[in-house]
CSV table of C-alpha atoms in Angstrom, one decimal:
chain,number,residue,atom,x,y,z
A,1,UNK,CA,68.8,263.8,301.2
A,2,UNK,CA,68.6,263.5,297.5
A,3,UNK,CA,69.0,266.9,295.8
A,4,UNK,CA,70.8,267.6,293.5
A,5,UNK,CA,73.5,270.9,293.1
A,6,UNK,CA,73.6,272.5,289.6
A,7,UNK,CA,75.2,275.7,287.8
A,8,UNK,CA,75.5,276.3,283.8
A,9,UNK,CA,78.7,277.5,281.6
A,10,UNK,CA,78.0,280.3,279.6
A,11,UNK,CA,80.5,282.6,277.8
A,12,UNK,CA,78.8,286.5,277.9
A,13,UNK,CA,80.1,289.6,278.8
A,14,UNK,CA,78.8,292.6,280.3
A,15,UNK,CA,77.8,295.1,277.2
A,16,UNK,CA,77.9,298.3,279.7
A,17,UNK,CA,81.4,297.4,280.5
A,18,UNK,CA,82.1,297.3,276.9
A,19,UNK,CA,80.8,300.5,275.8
A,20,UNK,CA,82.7,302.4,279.3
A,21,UNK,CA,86.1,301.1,277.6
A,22,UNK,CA,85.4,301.7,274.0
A,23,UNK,CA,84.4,305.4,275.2
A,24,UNK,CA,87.7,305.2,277.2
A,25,UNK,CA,89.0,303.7,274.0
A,26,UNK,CA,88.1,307.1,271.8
A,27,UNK,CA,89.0,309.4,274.5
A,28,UNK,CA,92.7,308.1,274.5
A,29,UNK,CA,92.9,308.1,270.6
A,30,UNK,CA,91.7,311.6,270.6
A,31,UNK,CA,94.3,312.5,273.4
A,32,UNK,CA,97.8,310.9,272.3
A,33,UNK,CA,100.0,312.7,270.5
A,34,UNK,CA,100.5,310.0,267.8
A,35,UNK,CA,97.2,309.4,267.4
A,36,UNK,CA,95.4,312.8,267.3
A,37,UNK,CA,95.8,313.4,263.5
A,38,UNK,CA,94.9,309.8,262.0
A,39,UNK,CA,91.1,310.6,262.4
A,40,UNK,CA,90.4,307.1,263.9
A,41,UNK,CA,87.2,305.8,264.6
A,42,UNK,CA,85.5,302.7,266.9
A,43,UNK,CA,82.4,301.8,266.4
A,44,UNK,CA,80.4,299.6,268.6
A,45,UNK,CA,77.4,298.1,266.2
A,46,UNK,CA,74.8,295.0,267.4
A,47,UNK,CA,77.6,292.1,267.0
A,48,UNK,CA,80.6,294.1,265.8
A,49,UNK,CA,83.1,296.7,266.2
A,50,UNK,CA,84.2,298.5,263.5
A,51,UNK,CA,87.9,300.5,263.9
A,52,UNK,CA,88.6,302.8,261.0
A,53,UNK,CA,92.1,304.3,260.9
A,54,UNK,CA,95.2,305.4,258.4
A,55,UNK,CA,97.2,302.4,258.3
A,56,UNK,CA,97.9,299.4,259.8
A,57,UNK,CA,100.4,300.6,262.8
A,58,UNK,CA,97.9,302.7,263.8
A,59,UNK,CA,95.5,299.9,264.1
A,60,UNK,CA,97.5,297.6,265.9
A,61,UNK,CA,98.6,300.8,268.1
A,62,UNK,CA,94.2,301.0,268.9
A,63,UNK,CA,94.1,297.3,269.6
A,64,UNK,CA,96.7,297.4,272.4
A,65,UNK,CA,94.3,300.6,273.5
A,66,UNK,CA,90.8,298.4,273.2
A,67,UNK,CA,92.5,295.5,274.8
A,68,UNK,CA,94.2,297.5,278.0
A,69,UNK,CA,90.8,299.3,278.6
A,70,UNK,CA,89.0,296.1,278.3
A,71,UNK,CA,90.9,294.6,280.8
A,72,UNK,CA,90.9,296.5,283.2
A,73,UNK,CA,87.3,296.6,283.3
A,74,UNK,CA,87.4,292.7,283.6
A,75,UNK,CA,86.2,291.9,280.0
A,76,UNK,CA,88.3,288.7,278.4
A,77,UNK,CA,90.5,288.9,275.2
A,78,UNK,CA,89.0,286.0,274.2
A,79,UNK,CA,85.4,288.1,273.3
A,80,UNK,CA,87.4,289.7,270.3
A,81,UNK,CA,87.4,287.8,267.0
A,82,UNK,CA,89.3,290.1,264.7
A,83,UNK,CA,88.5,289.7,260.9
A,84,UNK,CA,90.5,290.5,257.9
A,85,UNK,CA,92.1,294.0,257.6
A,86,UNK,CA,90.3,295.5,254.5
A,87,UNK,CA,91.5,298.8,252.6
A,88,UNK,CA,88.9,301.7,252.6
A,89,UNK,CA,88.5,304.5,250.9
A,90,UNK,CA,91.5,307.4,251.0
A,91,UNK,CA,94.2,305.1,251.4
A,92,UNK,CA,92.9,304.2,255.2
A,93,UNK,CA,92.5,300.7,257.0
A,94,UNK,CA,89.1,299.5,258.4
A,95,UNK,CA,89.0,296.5,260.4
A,96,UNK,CA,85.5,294.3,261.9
A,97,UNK,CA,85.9,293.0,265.2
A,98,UNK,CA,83.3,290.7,266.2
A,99,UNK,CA,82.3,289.5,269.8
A,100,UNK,CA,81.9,286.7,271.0
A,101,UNK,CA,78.7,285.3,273.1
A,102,UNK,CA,77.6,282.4,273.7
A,103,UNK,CA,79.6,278.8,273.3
A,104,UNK,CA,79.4,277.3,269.8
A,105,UNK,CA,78.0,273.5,269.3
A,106,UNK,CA,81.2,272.1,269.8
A,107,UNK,CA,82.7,273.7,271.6
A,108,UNK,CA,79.7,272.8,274.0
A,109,UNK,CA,80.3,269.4,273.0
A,110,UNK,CA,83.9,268.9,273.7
A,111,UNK,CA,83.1,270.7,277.5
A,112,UNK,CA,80.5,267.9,278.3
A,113,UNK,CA,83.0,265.3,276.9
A,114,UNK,CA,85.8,266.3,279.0
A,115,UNK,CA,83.4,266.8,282.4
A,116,UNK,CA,82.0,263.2,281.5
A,117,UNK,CA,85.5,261.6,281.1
A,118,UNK,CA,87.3,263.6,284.4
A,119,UNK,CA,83.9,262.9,286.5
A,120,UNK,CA,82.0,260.2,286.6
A,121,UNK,CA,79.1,260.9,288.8
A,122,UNK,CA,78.6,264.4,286.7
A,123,UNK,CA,76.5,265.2,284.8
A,124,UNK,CA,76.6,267.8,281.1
A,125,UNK,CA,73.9,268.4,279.1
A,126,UNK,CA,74.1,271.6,276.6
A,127,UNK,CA,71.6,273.6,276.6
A,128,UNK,CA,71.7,276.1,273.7
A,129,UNK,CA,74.7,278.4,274.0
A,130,UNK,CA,75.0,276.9,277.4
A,131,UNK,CA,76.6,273.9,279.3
A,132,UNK,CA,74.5,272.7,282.2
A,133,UNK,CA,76.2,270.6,284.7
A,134,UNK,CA,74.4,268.7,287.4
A,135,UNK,CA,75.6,266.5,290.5
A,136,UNK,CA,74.9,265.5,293.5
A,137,UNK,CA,78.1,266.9,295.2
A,138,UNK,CA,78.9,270.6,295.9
A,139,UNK,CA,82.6,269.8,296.0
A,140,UNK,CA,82.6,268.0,292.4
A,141,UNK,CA,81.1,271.2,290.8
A,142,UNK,CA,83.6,273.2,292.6
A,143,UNK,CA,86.3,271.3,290.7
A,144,UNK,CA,84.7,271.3,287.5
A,145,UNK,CA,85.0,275.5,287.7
A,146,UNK,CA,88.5,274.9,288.8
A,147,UNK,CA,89.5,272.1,285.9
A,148,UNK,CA,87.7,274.5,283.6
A,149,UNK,CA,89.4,277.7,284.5
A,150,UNK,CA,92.7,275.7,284.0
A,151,UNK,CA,91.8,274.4,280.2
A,152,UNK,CA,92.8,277.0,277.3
A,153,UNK,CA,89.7,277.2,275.6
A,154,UNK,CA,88.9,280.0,272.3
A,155,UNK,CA,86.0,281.2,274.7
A,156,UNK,CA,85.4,283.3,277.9
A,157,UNK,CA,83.7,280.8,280.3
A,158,UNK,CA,81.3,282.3,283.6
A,159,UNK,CA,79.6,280.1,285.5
A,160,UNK,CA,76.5,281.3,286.4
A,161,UNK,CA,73.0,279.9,288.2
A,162,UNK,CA,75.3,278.0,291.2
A,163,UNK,CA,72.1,276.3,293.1
């Protein structure tokens, strides 16, 4: 039997899941003592998420909020690339978080480079904002997922299409 055994290595996340814990998110801020009188906003755009607040505590206080409620609805840290803290008008704080889908040329590249060199009947070919790996051998993509899960990468990896 000559088939072959195939899955792909994206890094998404579920959008739905995102908007429940920013909505979460708000409904704390607007419920904590310490936080009721800052008039603090997050604001999920396209690509971005935009948190407006009074200074700089406060803002750090929102991101352990964003990053507790994402959590525990299984979203990854890693989908948060926070930019610069800017000054805005009235002596308040706004900061652009943007989020992260899809893997990045090379990051895609140093994925297939590291499946090639660890297993040599495996193969990587990126596809887009995609890894596809391809083998032969159920048990050899099984320990791809698992070497994968182990490395530290800057993304959130899913493995998705398992045929």
């Amino acid at each position: 039997m000559a088939s072959t055994y195939s899955f792909d290595i994206v890094s998404d996340f579920d959008r739905q899941e995102l908007v429940n814990a920013l909505d979460q998110t708000n409904r704390e801020i607007s419920n904590r003592y310490d936080l009721k009188d800052t008039k603090t906003t997050v604001d999920l755009g396209d690509e971005t998420i935009t948190v407006n607040t009074d200074s700089e505590f406060t803002l750090d206080t929102v991101h352990s909020i964003m990053l507790t409620k994402a959590t525990k609805r299984k979203l990854s840290p890693k989908i948060f690339d926070y930019g610069k803290v800017e000054s805005a008008s009235g002596n308040r704080v706004r900061q652009e978080i943007k989020l992260q889908k899809g893997i990045s040329q090379d990051i895609g590249k140093k994925i297939a480079k590291l499946i090639r060199d660890e297993f040599k009947k495996v193969q990587a070919s990126i596809q887009g904002d995609a890894v596809r790996v391809t083998s032969k051998s159920k048990d050899d993509l099984q320990q791809i997922i698992q070497r994968l899960k182990q490395e530290e990468l800057p993304v959130a990896l899913q493995f998705t299409n398992y045929r």
